[in-house]
XYZ file of C-alpha atoms in Angstrom:
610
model
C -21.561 18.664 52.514
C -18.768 18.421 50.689
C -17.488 14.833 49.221
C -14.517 13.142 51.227
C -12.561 12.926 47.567
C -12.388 16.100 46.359
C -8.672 16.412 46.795
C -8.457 13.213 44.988
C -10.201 14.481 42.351
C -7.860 17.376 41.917
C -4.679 14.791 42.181
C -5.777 12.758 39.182
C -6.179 15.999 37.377
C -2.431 17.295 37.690
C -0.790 13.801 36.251
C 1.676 13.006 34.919
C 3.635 13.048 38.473
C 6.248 10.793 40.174
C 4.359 8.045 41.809
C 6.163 8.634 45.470
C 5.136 11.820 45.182
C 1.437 10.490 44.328
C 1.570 8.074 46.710
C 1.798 10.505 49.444
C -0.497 12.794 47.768
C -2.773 10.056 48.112
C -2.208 9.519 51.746
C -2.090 12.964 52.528
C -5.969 13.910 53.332
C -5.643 11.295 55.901
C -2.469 12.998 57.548
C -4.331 13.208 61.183
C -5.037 9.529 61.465
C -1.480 8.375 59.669
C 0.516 10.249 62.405
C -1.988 8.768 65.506
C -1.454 5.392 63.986
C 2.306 6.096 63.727
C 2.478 7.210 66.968
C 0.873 4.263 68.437
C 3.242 2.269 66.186
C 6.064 3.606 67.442
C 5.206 3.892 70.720
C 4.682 -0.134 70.620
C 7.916 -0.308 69.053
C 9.819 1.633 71.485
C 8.287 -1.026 74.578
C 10.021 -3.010 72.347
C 13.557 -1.491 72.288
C 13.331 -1.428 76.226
C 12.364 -5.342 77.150
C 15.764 -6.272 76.102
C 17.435 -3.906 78.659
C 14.496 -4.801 81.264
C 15.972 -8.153 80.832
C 19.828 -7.220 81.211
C 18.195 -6.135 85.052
C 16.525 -9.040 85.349
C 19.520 -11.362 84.901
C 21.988 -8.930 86.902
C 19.337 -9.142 89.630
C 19.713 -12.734 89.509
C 23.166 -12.683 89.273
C 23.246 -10.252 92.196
C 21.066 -12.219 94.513
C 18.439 -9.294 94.957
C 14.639 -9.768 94.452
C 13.464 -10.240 90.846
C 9.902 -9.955 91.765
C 9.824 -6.185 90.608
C 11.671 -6.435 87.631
C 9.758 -9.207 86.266
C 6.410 -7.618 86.757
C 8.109 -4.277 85.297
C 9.091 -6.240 82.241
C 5.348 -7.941 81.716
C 3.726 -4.664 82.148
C 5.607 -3.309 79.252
C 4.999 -6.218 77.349
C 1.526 -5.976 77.636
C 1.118 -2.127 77.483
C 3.425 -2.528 73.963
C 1.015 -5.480 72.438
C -1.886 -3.036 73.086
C -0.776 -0.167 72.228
C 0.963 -1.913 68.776
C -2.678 -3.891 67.921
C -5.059 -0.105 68.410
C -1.582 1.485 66.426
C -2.322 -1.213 63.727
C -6.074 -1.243 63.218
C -5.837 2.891 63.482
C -3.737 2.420 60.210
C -5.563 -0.594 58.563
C -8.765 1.802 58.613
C -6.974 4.710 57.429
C -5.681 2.570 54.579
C -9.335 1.731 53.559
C -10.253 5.216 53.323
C -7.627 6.024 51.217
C -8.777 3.313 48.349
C -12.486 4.572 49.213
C -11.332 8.125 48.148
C -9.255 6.704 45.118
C -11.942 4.478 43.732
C -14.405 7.126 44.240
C -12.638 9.490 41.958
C -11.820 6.562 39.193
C -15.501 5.768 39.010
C -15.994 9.447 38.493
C -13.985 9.769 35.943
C -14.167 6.548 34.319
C -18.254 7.339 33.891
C -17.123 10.422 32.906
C -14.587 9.217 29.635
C -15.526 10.241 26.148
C -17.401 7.577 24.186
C -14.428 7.901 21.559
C -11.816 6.704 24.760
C -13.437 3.902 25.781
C -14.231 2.406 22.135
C -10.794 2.334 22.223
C -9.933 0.567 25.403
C -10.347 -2.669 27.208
C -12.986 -2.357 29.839
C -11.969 -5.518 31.791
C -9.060 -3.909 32.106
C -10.481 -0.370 33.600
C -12.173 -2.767 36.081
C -8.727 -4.339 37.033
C -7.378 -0.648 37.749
C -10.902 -0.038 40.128
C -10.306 -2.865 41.871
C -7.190 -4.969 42.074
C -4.874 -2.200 41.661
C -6.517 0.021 44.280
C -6.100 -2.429 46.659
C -2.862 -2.688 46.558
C -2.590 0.816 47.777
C -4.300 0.247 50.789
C -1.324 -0.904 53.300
C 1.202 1.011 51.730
C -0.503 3.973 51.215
C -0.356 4.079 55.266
C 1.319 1.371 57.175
C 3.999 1.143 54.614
C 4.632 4.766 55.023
C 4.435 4.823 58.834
C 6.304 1.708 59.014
C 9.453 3.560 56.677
C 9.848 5.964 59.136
C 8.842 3.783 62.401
C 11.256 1.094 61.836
C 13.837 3.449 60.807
C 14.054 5.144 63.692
C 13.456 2.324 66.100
C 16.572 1.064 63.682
C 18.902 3.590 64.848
C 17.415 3.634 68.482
C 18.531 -0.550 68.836
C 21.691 0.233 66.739
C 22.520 3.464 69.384
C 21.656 0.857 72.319
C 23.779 -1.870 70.989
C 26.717 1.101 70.500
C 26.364 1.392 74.373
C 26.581 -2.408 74.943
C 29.252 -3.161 72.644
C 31.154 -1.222 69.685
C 32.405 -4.048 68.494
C 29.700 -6.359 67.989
C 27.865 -3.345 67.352
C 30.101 -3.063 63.982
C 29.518 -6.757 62.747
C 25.819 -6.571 62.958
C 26.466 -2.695 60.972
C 28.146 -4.537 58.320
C 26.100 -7.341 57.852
C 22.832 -4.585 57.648
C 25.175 -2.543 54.889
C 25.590 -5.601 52.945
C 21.164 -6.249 53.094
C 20.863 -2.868 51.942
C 22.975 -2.981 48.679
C 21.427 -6.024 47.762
C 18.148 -4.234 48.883
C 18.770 -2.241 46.410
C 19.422 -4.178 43.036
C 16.005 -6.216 44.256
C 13.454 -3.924 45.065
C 13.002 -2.432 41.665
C 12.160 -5.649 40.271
C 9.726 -6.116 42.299
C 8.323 -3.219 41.012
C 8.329 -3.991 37.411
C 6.977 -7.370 38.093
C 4.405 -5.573 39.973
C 3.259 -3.621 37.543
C 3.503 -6.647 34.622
C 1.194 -8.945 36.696
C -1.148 -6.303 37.329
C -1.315 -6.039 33.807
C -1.513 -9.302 33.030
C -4.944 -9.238 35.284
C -6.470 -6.459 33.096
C -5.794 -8.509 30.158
C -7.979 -11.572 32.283
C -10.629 -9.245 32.938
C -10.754 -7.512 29.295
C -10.837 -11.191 28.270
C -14.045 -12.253 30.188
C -16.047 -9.157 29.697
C -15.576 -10.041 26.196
C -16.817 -13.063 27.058
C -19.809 -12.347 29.024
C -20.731 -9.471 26.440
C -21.452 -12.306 23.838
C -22.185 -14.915 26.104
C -25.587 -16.561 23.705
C -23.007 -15.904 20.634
C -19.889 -18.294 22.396
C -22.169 -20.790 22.883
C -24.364 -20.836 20.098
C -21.060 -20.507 17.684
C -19.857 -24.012 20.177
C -16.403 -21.600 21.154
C -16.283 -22.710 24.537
C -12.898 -24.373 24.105
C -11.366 -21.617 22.008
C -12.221 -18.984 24.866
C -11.985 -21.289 27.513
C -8.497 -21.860 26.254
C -7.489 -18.267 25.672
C -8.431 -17.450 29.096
C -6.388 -20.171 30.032
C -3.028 -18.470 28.438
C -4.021 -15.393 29.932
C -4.089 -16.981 33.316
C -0.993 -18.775 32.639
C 0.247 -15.663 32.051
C -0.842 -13.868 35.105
C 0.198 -16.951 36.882
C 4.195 -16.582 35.790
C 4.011 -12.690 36.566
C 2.574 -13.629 40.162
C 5.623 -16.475 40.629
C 7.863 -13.481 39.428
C 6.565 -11.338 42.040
C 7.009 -14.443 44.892
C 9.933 -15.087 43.850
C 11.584 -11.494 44.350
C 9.842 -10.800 47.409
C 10.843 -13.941 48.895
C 14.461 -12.530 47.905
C 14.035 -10.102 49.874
C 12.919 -11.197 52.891
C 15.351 -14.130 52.785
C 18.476 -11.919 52.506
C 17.003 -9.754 55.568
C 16.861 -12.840 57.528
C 19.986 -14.217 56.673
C 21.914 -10.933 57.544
C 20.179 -11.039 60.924
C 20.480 -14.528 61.441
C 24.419 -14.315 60.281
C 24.734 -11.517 62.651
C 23.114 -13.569 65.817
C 25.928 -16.454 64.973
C 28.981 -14.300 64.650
C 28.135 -11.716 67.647
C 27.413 -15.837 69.858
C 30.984 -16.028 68.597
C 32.525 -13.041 69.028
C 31.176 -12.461 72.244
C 31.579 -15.354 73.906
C 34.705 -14.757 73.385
C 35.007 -11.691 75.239
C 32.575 -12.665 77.974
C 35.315 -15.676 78.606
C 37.562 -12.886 78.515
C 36.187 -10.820 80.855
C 36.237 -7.978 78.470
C 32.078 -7.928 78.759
C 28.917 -9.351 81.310
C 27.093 -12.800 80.473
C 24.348 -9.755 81.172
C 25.285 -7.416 78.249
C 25.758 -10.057 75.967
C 22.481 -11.701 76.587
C 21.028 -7.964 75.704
C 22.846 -7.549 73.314
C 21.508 -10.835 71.375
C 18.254 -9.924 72.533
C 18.583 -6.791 70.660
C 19.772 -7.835 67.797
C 16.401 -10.611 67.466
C 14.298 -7.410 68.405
C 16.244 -5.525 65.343
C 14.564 -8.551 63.306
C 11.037 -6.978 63.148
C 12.117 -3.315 62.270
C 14.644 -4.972 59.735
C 11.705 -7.277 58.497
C 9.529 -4.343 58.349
C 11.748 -1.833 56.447
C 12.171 -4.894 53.855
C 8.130 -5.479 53.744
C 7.699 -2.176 53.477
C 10.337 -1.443 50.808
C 8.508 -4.232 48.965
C 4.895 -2.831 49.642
C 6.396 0.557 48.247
C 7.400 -0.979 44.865
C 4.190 -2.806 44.614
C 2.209 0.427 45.294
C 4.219 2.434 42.906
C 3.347 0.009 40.024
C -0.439 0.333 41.279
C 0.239 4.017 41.683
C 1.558 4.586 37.873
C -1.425 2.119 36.228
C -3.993 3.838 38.381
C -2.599 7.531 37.152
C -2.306 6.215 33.210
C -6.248 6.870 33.445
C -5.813 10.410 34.562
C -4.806 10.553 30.992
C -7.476 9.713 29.507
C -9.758 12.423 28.022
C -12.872 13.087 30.073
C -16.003 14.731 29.557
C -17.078 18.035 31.275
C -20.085 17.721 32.359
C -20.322 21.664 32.649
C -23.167 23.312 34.893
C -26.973 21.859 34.925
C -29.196 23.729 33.458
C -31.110 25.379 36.486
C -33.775 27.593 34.298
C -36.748 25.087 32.896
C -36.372 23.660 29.490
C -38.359 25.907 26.777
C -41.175 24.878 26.124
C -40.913 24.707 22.337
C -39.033 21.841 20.390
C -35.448 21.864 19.666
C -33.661 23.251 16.557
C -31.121 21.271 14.538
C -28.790 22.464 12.143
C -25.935 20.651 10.962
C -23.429 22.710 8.832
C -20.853 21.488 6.033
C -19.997 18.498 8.857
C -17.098 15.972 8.028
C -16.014 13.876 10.811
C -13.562 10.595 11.203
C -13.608 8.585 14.057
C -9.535 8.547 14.107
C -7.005 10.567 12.179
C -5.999 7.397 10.613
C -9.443 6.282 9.557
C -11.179 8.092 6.280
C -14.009 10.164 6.803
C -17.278 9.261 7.744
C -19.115 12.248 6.718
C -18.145 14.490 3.801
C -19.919 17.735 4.434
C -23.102 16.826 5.455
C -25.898 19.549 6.073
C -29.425 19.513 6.733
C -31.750 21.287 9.395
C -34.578 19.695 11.396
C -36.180 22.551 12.960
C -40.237 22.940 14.772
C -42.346 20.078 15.820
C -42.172 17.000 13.154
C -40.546 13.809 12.285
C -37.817 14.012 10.172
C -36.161 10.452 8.536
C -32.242 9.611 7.861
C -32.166 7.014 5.482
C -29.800 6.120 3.259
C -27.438 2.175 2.405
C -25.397 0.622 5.271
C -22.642 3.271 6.262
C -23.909 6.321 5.031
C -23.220 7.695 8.438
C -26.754 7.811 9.898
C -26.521 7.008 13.254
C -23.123 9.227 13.407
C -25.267 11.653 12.733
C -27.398 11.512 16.258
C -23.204 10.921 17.759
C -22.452 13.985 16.889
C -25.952 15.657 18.285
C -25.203 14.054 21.449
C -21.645 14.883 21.629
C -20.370 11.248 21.859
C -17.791 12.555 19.360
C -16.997 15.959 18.064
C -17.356 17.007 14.373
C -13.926 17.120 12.703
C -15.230 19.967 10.558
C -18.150 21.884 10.104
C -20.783 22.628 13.036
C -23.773 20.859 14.821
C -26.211 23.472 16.005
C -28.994 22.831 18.847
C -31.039 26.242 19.236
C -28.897 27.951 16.814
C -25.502 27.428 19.158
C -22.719 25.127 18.726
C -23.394 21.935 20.512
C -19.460 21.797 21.699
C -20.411 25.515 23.511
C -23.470 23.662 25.255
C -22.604 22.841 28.489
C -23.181 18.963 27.972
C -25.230 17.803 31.092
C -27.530 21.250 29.671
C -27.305 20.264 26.005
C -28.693 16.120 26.694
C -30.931 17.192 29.285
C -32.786 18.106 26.086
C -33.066 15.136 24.205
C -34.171 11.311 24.271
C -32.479 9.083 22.587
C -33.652 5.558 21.739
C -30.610 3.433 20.524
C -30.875 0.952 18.141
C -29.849 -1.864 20.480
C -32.626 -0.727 23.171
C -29.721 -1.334 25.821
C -31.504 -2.200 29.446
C -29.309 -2.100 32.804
C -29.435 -4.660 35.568
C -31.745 -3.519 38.428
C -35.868 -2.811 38.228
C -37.941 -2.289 35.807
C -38.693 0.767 37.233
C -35.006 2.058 37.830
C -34.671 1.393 34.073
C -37.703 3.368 33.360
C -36.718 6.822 35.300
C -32.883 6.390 34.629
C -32.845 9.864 32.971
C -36.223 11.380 34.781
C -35.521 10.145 38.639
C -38.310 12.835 40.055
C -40.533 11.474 37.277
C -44.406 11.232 38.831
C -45.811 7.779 39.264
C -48.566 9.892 37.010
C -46.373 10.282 34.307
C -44.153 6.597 34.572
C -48.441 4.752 34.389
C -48.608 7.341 31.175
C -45.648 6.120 29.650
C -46.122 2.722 29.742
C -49.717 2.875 28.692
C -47.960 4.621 25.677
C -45.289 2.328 24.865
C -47.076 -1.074 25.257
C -45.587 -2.099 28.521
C -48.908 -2.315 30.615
C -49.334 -6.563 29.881
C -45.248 -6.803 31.012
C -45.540 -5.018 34.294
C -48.591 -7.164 35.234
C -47.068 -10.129 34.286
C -43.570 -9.729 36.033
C -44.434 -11.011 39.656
C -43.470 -7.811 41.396
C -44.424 -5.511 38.803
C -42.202 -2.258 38.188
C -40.242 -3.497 41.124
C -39.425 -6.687 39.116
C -35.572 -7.091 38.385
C -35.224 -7.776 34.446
C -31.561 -9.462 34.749
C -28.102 -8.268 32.949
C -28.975 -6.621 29.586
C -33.041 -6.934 30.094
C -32.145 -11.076 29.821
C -35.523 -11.817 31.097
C -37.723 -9.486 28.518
C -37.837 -9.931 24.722
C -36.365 -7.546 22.437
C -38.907 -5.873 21.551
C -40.042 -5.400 24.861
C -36.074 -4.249 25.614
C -37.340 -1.816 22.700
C -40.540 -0.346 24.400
C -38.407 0.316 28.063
C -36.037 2.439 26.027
C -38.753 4.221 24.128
C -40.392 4.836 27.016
C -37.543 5.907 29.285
C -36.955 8.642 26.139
C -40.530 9.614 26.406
C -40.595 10.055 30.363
C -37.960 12.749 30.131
C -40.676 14.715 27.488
C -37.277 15.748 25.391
C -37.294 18.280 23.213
C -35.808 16.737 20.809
C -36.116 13.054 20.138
C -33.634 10.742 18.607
C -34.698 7.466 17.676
C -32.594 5.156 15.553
C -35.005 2.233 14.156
C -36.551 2.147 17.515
C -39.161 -0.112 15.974
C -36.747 -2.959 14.474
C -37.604 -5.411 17.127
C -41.135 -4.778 16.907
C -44.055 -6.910 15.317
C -46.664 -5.419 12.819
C -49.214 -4.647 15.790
C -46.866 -2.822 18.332
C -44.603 -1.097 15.433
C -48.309 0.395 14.425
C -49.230 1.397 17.956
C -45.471 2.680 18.261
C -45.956 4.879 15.455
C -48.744 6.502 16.269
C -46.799 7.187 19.434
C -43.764 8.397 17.183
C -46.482 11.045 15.647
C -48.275 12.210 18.660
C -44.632 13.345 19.872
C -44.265 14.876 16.894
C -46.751 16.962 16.778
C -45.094 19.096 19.933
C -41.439 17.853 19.777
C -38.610 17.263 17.226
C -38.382 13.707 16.333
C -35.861 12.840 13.994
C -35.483 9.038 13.297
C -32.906 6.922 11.597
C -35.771 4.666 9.398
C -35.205 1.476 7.384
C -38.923 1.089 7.186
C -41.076 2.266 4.594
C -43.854 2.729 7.164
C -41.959 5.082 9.176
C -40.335 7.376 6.079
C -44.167 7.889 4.586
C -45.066 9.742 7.691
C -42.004 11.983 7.865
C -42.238 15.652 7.311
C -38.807 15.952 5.929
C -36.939 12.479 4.323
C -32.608 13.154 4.499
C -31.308 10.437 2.294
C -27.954 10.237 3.144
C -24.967 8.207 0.843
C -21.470 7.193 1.806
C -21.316 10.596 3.922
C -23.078 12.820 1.868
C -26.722 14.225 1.739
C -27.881 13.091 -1.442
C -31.255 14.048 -1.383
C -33.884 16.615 0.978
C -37.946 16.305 0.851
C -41.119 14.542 1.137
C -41.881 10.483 0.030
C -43.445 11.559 -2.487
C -40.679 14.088 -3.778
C -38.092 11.966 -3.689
C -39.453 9.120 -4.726
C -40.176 11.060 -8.315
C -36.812 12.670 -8.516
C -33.702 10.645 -6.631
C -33.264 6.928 -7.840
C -31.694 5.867 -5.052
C -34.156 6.654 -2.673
C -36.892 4.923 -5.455
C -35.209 1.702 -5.044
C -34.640 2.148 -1.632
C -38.451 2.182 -1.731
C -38.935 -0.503 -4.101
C -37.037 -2.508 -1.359
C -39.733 -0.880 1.455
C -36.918 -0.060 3.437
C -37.564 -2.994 5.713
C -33.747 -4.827 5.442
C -32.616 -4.033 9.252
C -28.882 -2.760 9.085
C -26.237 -4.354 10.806
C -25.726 -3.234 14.325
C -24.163 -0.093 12.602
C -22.750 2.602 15.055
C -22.640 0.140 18.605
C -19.368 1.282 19.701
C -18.979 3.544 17.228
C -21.093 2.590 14.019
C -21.759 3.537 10.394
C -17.995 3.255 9.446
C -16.287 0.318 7.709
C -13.679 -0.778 10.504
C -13.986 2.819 12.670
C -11.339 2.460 15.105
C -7.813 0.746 15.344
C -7.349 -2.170 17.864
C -8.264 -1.949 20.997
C -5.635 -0.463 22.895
C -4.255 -1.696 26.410
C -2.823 0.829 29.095
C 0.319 -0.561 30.345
């Protein structure tokens, strides 16, 4: 079946586009429930329009001396039958309005999964959460009741305004000019609202950006005692937010003051006015009485336009931050590979490659090519920055090569359709990132129809067996926010193992044994070599113990291969690799290529989408 957003989907791919126009767009797969819920809306409105001229019959009847008895329960039937029919009118369009942000926040988590690792190194992800969340919801009501309620209360506006015509031309032209004047200054209102709208939504992202900073370093702000200096930039930052929200208030407030005191003006000069003609006798006690009554009835469609106008201008700011990621550049997943993988390991050729992370930045890589071809390990290795882990970036896709080619299987990784192309490979990063949930959801994150066969296999293999039975529920244990509740090196083993459950054809592993001690790293690499043997493993090595073993050794310096061949090869011909080895390669790196690595300073600032 289908899924209830594709027409979303297809919106966010056609921006930029004016944000009315969006809004409805928006709306618009939810066209059948909108117009029942504006029916019923208006239909309640409309009982409205007629209880003040139910009254004028009441009072004549009075007046008259004839029974009121029918009248009265005329007027309290339509009372009722309007309150009903306004509350189902309401809830019809409250629910309507939470399937529109359903089908909006399903297509942003689509396609903020979907960004391009090279987008969101550059962006603020407490501030994608703010546009998921806070600025969705703000689409809800006037994505549908503030539509309806434009049309609605305009037309139950000119019904009253044609009623009070009837009644009275001339008190019907004070209350006209007193609605003319509310409308002008409507206008010079309403679209500051909208800016301040859209600056305190802002403002949010920049609170959110803030504590996922936070909470992505939480050990580090405490160990380094920088409570205070966080606490107290979160603090400006809410400060912030907090004068953009008392903009907002303030403005709206405007508005709905100025509506009140045009209607409320009104009410005191048609009292005046028409007492005066009443002691006249130019016009009925009756009429006049409807008339007023009117004119407080006029209060709610009045109020409404206003509140809706307002709504409008706050959805339009939520409207143009929640397109700006429409921008953004987005992976294409492609088709899945529906043929079985072959059987035989994975061929890697990279060709005269030079790649920057920015225009701005210098390169990383200054024509860098090497092959890694048939079953066997094959070692990167090389200083701090020589681009190693870039290297297994560009194999993945995370980035493109600026120049040159990456080959898998003797075609161009960017023709590789990529869901096809990493359906081929495991890839152990450095960091051994775990997710929040179960062990075992942690375990089959990239083989979900894995066998319970195959997950007891892979655990015997990577060393987990004595951390299953000690968790107390076993493989159905949660391990906390980023594995908090395993060590490191057991965070190591769960990503070595989830690489191993897919059985890859090719195997990326960038010092998957760092975090390891002598024992496991041992038991590890015997693992490493069994999946050589019938897979291509290629590992980014800072351990002597690891480079001895490989097949092929790529020493790689500031962006160039330096040297191709064997330990023993290169340890008799390339001096860098000799002292390299004198060193036994056992130094761990910095953290080089997290978000992106192996560059001095690889990206600009953070960026923030206004």
């Amino acid at each position: 079946m289908p899924r209830p957003d594709t027409e979303h989907q297809e919106l966010l791919r056609r921006a930029p586009r004016a944000p009315l126009r969006r809004l409805w767009e928006y709306a618009r797969p939810h066209w059948r429930m909108l117009l029942v819920g504006g029916a019923l809306t208006f239909l309640g409105g409309v009982t409205g329009l007629v209880q003040p001229l139910m009254a004028k019959y009441v009072i004549d009847a009075l007046g008259g001396g004839a029974p009121i008895s029918g009248p009265i329960l005329a007027l309290l039937a339509v009372v009722l039958i309007g309150a009903v029919i306004g509350a189902l009118g309401s809830f019809v369009l409250e629910r309507t309005g939470q399937s529109v942000v359903l089908g909006v926040r399903r297509t942003l988590v689509g396609r903020l999964v979907r960004l391009r690792v090279g987008e969101l190194d550059r962006l603020k992800p407490g501030d994608l959460v703010s546009r998921l969340t806070a600025d969705t919801t703000l689409l809800r009501s006037v994505a549908t009741s503030g539509i309806t309620n434009l049309f609605t209360s305009s037309v139950l506006l000119v019904g009253g305004i044609v009623v009070m015509g009837v009644l009275s031309p001339t008190l019907l032209l004070i209350t006209l000019g007193m609605i003319l004047a509310v409308g002008l200054l409507m206008g010079v209102v309403l679209p500051r609202i909208g800016r301040a709208t859209q600056a305190a939504q802002a403002s949010l992202g920049v609170m959110g950006s803030l504590l996922e900073r936070i909470f992505g370093a939480f050990r580090t702000v405490k160990a380094s005692s920088a409570e205070r200096a966080e606490i107290a930039d979160l603090d400006e930052a809410a400060v912030e937010s907090w004068r953009r929200g008392v903009s907002v208030a303030g403005w709206t407030a405007l508005a709905g003051t100025l509506s009140m005191l045009a209607v409320n003006t009104s009410f005191l000069v048609v009292l005046g006015v028409g007492g005066g003609m009443v002691a006249a006798g130019s016009m009925s006690v009756s009429s006049l009485i409807a008339f007023l009554l009117l004119l407080f009835y006029l209060m709610e469609p009045i109020s409404s336009l206003v509140r809706s106008a307002t709504e409008l201008q706050t959805g339009l700011a939520a409207v143009r931050r929640i397109d700006e990621v429409a921008d953004l550049e987005q992976e294409d997943p492609g088709a899945a590979r529906t043929e079985p993988a072959a059987a035989r390991p994975a061929e890697v050729c990279l060709t005269d490659v030079t790649f920057r992370y920015h225009p701005e930045l210098p390169l990383v890589h200054h024509g860098v090519s090497f092959e890694a071809s048939g079953p066997g390990l094959t070692a990167l290795v090389g200083p701090s920055g020589s681009g190693k882990t870039t290297v297994f970036s560009l194999i993945e896709r995370f980035y493109d090569a600026t120049s040159g080619s990456v080959r898998l299987d003797g075609t161009d990784v960017r023709d590789w359709p990529l869901e096809a192309l990493r359906s081929q490979i495991g890839y152990v990063e450095q960091d051994a990132p775990v997710l929040d949930g179960t062990l075992r959801a942690n375990l089959t994150m990239a083989a979900p129809h894995a066998t319970e066969e195959q997950l007891r296999k892979v655990i015997r293999t990577a060393r987990l067996t004595d951390l299953v039975e000690r968790l107390p529920d076993g493989l159905e244990s949660p391990i906390g926010h980023r594995g908090v509740t395993i060590s490191g090196g057991e965070r190591q083993r769960v990503a070595i193992a989830r690489a191993l459950l897919r059985r890859p054809r090719l195997l990326l592993m960038d010092e998957a044994t760092s975090q390891l001690d002598a024992a496991n790293e041992g038991a590890l690499k015997a693992v490493m070599l069994a999946a050589a043997r019938d897979t291509n493993v290629i590992v980014v090595a800072h351990r002597l113990s690891t480079v001895t073993s490989a097949e092929r050794i790529v020493v790689l310096e500031t962006g160039r291969v330096r040297a191709v061949g064997t330990h023993a090869e290169l340890v008799e011909r390339d001096g860098l690799y000799r002292d390299l080895a004198a060193g036994q390669l056992i130094a761990p790196e910095p953290e080089e290529d997290a978000a992106p690595a192996d560059s001095p300073s690889p990206l600009p600032p953070a960026r923030e989408l206004t």
